[in-house]
Coordinates of N, CA and C in Angstrom, one line a residue:
X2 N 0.8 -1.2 0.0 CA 0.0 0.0 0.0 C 0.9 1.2 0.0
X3 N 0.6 2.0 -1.0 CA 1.3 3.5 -1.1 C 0.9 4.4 0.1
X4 N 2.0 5.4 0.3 CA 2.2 6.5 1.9 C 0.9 7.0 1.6
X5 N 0.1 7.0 0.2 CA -0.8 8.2 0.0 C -2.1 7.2 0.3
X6 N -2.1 6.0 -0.3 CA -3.1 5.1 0.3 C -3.3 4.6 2.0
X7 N -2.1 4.6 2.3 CA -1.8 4.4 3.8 C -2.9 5.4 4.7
X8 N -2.7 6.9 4.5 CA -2.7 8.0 5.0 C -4.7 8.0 4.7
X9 N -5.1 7.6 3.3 CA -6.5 7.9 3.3 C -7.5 6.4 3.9
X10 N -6.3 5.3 4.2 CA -7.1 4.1 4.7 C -6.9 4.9 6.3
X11 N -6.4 5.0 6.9 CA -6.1 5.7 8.4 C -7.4 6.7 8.4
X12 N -7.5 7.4 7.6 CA -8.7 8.4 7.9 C -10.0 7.6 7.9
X13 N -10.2 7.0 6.5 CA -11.6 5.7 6.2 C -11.7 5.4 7.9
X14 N -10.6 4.8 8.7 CA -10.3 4.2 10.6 C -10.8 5.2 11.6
X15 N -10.3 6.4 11.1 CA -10.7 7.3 11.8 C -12.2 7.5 12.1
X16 N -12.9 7.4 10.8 CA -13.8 7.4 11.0 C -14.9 6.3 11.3
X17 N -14.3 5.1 11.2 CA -14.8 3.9 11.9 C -15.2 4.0 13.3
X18 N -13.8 4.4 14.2 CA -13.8 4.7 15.5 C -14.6 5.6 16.0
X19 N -15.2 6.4 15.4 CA -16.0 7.5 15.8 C -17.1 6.9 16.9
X20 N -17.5 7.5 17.9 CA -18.6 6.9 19.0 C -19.8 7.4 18.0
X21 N -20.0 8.7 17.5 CA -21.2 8.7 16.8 C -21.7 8.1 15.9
X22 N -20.8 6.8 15.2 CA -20.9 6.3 14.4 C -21.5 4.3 14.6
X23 N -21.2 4.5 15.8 CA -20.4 3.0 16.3 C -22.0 2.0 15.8
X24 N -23.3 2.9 16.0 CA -24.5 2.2 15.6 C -24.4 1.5 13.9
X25 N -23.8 2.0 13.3 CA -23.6 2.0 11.4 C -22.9 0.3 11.5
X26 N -23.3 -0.4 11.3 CA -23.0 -2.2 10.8 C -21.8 -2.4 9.9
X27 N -20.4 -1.6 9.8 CA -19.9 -2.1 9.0 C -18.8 -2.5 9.6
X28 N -17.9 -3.3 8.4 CA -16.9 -4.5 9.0 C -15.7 -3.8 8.2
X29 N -14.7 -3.2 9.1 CA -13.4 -2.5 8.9 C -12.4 -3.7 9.0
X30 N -12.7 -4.6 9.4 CA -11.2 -5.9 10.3 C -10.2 -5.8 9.1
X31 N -11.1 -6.2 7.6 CA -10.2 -6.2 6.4 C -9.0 -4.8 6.2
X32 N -9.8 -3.7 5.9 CA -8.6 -2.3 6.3 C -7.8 -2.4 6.8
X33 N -8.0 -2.5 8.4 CA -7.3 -2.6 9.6 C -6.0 -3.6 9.6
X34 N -6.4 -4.7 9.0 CA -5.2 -5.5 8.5 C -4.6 -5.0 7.5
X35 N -5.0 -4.8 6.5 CA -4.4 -4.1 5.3 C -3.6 -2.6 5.6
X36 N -3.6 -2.1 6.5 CA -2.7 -1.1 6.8 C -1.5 -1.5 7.6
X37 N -1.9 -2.9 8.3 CA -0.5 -3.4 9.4 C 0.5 -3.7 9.3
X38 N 0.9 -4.4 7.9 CA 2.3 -4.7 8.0 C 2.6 -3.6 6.9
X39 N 4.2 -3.4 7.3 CA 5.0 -2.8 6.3 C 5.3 -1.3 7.0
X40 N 6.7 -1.0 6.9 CA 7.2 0.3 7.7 C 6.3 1.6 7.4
X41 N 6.3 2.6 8.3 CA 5.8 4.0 7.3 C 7.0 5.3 7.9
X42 N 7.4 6.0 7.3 CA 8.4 6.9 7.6 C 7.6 7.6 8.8
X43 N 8.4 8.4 9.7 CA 7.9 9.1 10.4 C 7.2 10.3 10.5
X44 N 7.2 10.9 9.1 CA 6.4 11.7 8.3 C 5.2 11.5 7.8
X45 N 5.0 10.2 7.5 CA 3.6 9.6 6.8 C 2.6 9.1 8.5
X46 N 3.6 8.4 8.6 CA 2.6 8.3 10.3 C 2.0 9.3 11.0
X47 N 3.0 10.3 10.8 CA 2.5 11.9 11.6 C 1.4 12.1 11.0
X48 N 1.8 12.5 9.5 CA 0.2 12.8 8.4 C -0.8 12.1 8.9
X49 N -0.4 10.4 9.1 CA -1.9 9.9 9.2 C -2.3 10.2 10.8
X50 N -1.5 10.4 11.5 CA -2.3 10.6 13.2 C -3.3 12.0 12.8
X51 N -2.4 13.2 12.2 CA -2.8 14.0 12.5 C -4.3 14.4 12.0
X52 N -4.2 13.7 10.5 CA -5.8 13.4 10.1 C -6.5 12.9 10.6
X53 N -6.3 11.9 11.6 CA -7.4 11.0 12.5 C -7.9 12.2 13.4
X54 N -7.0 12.9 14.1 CA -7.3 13.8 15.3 C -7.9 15.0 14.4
X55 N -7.7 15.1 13.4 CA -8.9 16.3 12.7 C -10.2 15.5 12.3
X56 N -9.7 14.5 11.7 CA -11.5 13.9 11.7 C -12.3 13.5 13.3
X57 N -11.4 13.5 14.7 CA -12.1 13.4 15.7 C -13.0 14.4 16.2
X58 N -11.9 15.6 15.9 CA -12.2 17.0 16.4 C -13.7 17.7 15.6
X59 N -13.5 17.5 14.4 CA -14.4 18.0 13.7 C -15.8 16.9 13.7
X60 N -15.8 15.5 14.2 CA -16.3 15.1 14.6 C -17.3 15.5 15.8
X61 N -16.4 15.7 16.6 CA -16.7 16.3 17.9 C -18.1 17.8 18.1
X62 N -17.7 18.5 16.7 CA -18.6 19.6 16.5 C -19.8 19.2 15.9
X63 N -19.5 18.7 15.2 CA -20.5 18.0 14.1 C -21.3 17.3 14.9
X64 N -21.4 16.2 15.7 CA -22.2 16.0 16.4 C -23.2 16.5 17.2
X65 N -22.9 17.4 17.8 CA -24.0 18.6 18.7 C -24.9 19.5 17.6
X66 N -24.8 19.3 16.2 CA -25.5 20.2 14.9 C -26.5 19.4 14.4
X67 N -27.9 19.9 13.9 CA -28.7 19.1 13.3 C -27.7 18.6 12.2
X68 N -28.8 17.7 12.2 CA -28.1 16.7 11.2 C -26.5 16.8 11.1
X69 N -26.0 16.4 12.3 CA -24.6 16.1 12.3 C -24.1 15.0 12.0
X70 N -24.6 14.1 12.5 CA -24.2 13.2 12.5 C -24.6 12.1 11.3
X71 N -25.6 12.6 10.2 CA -26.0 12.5 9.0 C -24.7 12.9 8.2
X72 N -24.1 14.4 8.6 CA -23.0 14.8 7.5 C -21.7 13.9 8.0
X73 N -21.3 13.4 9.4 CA -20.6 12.4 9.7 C -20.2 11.0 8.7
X74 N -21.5 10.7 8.8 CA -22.1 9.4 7.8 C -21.4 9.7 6.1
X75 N -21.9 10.8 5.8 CA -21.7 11.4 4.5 C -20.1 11.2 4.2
X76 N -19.6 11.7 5.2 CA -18.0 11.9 5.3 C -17.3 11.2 5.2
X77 N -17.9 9.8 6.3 CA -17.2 8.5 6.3 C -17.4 8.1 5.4
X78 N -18.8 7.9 4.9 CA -18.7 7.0 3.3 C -17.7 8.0 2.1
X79 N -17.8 8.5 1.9 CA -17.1 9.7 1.0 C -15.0 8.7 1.2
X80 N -14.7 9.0 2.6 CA -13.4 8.7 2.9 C -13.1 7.5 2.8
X81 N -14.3 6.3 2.8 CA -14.2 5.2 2.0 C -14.4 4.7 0.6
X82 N -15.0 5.1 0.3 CA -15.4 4.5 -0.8 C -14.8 3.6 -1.4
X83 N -13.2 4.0 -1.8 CA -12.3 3.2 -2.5 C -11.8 1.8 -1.9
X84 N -12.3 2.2 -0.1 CA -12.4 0.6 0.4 C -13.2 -0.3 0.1
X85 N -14.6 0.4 0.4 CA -15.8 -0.5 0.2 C -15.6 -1.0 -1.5
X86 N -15.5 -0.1 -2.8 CA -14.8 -0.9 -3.7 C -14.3 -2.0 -3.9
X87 N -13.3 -2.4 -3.2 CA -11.9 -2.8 -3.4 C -12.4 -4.2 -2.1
X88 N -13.5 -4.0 -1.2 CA -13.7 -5.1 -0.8 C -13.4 -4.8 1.0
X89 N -12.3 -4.0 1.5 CA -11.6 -3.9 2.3 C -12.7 -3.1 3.4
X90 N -14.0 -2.8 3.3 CA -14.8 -2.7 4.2 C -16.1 -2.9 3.4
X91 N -16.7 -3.4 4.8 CA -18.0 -4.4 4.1 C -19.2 -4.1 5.0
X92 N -20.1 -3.9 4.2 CA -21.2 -3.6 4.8 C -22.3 -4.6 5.5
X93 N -22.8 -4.3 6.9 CA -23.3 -5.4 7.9 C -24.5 -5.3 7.3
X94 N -25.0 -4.6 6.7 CA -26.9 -4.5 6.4 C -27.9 -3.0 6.7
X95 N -27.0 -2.6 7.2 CA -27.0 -1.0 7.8 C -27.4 -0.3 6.8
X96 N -28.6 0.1 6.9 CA -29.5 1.0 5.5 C -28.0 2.5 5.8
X97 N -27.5 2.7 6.6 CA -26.6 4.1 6.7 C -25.1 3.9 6.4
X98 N -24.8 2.4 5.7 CA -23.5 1.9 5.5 C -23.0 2.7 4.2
X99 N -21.6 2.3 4.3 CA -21.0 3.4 3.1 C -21.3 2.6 2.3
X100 N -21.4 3.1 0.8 CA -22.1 2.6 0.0 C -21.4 3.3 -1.9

């Protein structure tokens, strides 16, 4: 997996983890393995933490807004897509799954 695929599968995670999300049925395990082996410079790792902690944060606001947690949903499917694609997150049955 390329530093640039690395860094947008980490965000896709990011948004897995979300508590506002945790009701949505989908199955990340595949990703989650698919980002574990293989080194990442200390530069690409930073990139990808620091994306996770902006998708928490803005997370974080977005929740307390109507329909926040609708544009959440939106976001995460959007930052997957190329997973669900490609196989590497799978949908549990969840009418609000990425798609």
């Amino acid at each position: 997996m390329s530093d640039a695929r690395y860094i947008a599968a980490q965000r896709c995670l990011a948004y897995a983890e979300l508590t506002q999300l945790q009701s949505d049925t989908l199955d990340f395990s595949a990703l989650r393995q698919a980002v574990e082996p293989g080194y990442r410079s200390s530069a690409v790792a930073s990139g990808a933490r620091e994306n996770a902690n902006r998708v928490r944060a803005r997370a974080n606001n977005l929740a307390t807004t109507t329909n926040g947690v609708q544009e959440l949903r939106e976001q995460r499917n959007q930052a997957c897509a190329t997973f669900v694609e490609r196989g590497l997150v799978q949908s549990g049955g969840s009418s609000s799954a990425a798609s």
